[in-house]
PDB file of C-alpha atoms in Angstrom:
ATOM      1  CA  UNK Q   1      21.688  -4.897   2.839  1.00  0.00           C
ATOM      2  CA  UNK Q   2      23.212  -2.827   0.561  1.00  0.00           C
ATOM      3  CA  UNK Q   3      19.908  -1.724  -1.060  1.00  0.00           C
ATOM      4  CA  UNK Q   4      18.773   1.889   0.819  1.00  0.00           C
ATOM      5  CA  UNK Q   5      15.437   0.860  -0.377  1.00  0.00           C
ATOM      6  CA  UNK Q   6      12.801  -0.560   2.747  1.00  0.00           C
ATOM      7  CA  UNK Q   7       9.034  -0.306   1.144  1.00  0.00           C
ATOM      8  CA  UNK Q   8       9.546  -2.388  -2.388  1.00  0.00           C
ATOM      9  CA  UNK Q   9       6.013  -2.600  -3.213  1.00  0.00           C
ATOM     10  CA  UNK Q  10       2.606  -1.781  -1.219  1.00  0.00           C
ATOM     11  CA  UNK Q  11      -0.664  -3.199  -3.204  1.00  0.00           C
ATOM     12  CA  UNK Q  12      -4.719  -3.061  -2.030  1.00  0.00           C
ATOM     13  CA  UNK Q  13      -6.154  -6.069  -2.933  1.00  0.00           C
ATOM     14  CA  UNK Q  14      -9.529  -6.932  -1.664  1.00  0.00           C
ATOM     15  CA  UNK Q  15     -11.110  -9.669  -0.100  1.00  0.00           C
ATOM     16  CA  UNK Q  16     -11.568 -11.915  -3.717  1.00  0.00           C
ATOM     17  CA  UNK Q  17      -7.752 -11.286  -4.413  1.00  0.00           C
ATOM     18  CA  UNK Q  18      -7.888  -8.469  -7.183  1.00  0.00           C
ATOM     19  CA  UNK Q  19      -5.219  -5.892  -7.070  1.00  0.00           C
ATOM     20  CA  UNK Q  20      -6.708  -2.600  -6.663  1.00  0.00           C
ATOM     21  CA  UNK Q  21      -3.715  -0.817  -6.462  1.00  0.00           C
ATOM     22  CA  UNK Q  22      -0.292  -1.981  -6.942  1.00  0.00           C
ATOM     23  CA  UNK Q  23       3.019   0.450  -6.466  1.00  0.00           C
ATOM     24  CA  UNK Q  24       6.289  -0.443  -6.694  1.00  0.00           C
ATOM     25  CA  UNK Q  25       9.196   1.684  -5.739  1.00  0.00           C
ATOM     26  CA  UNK Q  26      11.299  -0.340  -8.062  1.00  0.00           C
ATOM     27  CA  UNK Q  27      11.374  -1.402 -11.498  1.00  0.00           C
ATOM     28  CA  UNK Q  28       9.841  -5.352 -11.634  1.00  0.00           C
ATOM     29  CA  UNK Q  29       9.329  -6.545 -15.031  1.00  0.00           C
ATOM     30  CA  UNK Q  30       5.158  -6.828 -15.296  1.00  0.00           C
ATOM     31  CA  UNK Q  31       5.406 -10.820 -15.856  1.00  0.00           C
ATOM     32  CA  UNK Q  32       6.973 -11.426 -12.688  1.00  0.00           C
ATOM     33  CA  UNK Q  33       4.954  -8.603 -10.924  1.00  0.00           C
ATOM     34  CA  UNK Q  34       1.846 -10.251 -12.056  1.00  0.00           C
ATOM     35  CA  UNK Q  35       3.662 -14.044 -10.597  1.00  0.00           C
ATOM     36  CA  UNK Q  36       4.630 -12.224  -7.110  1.00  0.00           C
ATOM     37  CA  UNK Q  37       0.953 -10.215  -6.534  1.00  0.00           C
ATOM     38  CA  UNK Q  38      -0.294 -13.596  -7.101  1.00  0.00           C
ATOM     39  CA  UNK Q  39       1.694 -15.663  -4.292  1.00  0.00           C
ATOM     40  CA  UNK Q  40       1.786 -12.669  -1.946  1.00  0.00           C
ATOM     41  CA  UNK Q  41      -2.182 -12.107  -2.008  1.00  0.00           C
ATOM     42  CA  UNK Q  42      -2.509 -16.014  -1.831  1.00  0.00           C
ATOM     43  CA  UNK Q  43      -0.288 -15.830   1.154  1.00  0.00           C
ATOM     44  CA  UNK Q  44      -2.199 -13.005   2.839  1.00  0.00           C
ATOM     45  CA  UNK Q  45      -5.722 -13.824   2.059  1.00  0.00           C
ATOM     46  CA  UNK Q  46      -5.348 -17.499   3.399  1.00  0.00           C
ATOM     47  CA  UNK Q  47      -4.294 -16.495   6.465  1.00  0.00           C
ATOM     48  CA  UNK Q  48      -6.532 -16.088   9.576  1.00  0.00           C
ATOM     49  CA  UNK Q  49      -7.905 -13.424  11.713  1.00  0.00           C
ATOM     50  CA  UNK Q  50      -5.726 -14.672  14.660  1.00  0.00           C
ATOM     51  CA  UNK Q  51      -2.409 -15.059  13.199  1.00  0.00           C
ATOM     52  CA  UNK Q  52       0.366 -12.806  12.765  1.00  0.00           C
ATOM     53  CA  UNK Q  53       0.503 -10.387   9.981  1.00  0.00           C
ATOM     54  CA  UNK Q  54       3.915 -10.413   9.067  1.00  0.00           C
ATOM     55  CA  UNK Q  55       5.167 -13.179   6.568  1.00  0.00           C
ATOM     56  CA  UNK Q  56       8.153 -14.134   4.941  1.00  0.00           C
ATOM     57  CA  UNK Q  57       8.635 -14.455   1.195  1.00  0.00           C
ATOM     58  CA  UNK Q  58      11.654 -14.962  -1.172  1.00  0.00           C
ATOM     59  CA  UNK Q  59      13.666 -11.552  -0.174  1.00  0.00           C
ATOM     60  CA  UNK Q  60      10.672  -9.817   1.452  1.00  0.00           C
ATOM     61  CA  UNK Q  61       9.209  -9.773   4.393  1.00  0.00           C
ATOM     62  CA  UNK Q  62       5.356  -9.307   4.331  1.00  0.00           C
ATOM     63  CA  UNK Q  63       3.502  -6.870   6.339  1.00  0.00           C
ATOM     64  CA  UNK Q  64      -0.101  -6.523   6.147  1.00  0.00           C
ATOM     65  CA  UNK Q  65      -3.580  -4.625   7.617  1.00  0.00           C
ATOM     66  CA  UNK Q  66      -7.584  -5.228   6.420  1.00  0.00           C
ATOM     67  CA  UNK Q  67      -9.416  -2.738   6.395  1.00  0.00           C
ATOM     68  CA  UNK Q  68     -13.047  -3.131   5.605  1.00  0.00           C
ATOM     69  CA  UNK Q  69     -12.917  -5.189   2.346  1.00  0.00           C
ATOM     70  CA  UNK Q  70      -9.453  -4.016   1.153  1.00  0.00           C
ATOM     71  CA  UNK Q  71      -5.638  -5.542   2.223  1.00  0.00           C
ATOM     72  CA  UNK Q  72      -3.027  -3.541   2.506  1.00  0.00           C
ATOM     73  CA  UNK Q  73      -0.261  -4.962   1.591  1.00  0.00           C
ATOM     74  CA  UNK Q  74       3.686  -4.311   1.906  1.00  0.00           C
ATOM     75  CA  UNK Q  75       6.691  -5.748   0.941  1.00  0.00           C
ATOM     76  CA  UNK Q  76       9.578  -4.970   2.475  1.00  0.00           C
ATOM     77  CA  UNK Q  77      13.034  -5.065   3.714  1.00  0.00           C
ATOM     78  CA  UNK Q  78      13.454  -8.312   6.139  1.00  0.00           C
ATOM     79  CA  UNK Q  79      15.355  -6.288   8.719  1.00  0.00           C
ATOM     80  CA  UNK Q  80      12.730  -3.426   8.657  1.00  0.00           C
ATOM     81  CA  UNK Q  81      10.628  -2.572  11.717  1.00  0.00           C
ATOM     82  CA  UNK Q  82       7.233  -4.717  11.389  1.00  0.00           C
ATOM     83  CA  UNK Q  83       5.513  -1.779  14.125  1.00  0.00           C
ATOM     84  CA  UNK Q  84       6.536   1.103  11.731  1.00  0.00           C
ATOM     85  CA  UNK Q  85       5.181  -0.316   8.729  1.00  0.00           C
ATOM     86  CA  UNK Q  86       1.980  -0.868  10.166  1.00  0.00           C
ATOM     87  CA  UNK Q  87       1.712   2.025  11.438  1.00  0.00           C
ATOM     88  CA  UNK Q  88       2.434   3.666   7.823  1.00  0.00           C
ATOM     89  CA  UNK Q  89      -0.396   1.492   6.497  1.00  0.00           C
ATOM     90  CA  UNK Q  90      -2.780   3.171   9.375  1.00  0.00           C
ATOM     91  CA  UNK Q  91      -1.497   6.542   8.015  1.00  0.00           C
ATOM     92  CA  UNK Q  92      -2.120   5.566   4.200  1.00  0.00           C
ATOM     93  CA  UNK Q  93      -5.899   4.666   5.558  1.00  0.00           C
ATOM     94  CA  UNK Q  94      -6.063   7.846   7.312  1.00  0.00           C
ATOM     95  CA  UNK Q  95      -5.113   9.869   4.472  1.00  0.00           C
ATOM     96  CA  UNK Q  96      -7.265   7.857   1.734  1.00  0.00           C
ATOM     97  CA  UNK Q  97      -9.997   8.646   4.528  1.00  0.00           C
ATOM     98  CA  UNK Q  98      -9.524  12.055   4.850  1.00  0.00           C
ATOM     99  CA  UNK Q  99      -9.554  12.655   1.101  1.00  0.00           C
ATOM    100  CA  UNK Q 100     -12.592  10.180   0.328  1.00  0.00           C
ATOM    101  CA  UNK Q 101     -14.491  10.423   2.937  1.00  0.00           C
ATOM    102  CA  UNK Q 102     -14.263   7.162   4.298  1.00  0.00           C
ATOM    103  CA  UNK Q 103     -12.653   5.574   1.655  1.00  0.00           C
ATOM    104  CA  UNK Q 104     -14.039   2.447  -0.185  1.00  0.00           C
ATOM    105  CA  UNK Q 105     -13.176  -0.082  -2.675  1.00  0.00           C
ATOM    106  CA  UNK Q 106     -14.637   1.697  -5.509  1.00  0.00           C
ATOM    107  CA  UNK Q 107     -13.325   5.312  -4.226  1.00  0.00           C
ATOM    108  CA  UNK Q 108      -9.622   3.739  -5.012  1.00  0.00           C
ATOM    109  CA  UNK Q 109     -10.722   2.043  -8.262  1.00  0.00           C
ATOM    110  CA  UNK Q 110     -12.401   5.343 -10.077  1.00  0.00           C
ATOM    111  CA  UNK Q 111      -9.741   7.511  -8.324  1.00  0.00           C
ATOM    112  CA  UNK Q 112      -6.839   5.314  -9.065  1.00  0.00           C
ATOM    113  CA  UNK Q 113      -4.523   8.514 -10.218  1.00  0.00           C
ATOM    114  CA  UNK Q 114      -5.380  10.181  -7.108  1.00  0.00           C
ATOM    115  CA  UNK Q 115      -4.708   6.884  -4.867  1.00  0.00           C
ATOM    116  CA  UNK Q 116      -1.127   6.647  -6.653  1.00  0.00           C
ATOM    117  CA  UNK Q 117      -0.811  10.202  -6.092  1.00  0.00           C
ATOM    118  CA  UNK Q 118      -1.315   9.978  -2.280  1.00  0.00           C
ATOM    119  CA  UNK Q 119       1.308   7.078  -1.675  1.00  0.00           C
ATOM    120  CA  UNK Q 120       3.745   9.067  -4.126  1.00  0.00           C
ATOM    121  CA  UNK Q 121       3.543  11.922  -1.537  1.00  0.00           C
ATOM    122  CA  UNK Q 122       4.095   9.481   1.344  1.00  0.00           C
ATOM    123  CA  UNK Q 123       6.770   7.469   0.036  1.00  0.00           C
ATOM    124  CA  UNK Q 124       9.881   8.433  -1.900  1.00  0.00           C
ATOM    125  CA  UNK Q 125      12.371   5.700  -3.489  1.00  0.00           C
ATOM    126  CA  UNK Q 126      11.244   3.094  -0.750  1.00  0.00           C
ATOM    127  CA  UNK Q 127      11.364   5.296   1.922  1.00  0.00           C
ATOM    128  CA  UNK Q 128       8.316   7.184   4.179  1.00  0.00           C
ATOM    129  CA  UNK Q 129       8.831  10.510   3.431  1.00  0.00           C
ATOM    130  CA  UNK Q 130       5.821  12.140   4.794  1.00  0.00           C
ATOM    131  CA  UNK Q 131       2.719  11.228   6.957  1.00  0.00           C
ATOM    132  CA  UNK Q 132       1.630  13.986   7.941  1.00  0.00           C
ATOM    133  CA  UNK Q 133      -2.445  14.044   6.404  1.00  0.00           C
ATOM    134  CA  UNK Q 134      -2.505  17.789   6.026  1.00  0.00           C
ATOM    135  CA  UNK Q 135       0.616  18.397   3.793  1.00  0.00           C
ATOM    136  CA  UNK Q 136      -0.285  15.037   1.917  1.00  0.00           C
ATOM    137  CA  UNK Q 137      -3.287  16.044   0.393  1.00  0.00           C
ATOM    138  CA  UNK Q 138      -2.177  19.954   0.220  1.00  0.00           C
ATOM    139  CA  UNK Q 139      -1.039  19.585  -3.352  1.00  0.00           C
ATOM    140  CA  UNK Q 140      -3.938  16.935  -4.434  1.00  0.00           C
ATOM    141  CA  UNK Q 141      -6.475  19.454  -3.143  1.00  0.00           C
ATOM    142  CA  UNK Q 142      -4.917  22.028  -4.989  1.00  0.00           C
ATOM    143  CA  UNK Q 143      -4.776  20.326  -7.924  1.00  0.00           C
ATOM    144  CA  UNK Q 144      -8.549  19.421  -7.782  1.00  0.00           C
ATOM    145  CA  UNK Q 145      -9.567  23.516  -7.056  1.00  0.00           C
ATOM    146  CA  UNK Q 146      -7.385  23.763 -10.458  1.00  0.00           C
ATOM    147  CA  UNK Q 147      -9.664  21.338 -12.284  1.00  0.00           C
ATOM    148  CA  UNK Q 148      -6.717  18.845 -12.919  1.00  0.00           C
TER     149      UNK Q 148
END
């Protein structure tokens, strides 16, 4: 593809199907963003335990992780590495972990700024820009000892 971009959208959606977070890395008009979250997380949440976690749909290629009661959920590139982008989602867990302490449903839903703060710092026009836990939450912890 022409299209640099690999990570179009990643959303956490738990186990009833309601988007918790949703980020896209390009612009997506909200009515068809609201029409895609709901086939994707149909597609996701249907699917059992014991099959594969990758999926295909329209240009993207699903990739997606539970944890506890939340999905993670990516869309990406069809020619991007499935391995890589799970292993992302383990490092977005990590991080929320680190930074929550053990993060829950309702840590991402009253701390929705931070959340989108956390992937911002991880991922940069579509592409994983940093993983490393440490310098992730550097800023975010120095914004919270500034009281913003």
């Amino acid at each position: 593809a022409d299209d640099p971009t690999m990570i179009h959208f990643l959303l956490l959606v738990n186990k009833q199907g309601q988007t918790r977070l949703a980020q896209y890395t390009e612009w997506v008009p909200m009515t068809e963003r609201s029409a895609l979250e709901g086939e994707v997380i149909r597609k996701c949440l249907q699917r059992r335990e014991s099959e594969c976690s990758f999926i295909e749909h329209l240009d993207y290629k699903l990739i997606y992780r539970r944890y506890a009661s939340l999905y993670f959920i990516l869309g990406v590139d069809n020619d991007e590495n499935e391995l890589a982008i799970l292993e992302f989602i383990h490092a977005v867990v990590e991080t929320f972990d680190r930074y929550f302490e053990n993060v829950c449903e309702l840590d991402i839903m009253f701390n929705l700024e931070k959340a989108h703060f956390i992937v911002e710092e991880m991922l940069s026009n579509g592409c994983i820009v940093e993983t490393n836990k440490t310098n992730i939450l550097q800023t975010i912890m120095l914004m919270d000892k500034m009281g913003t």
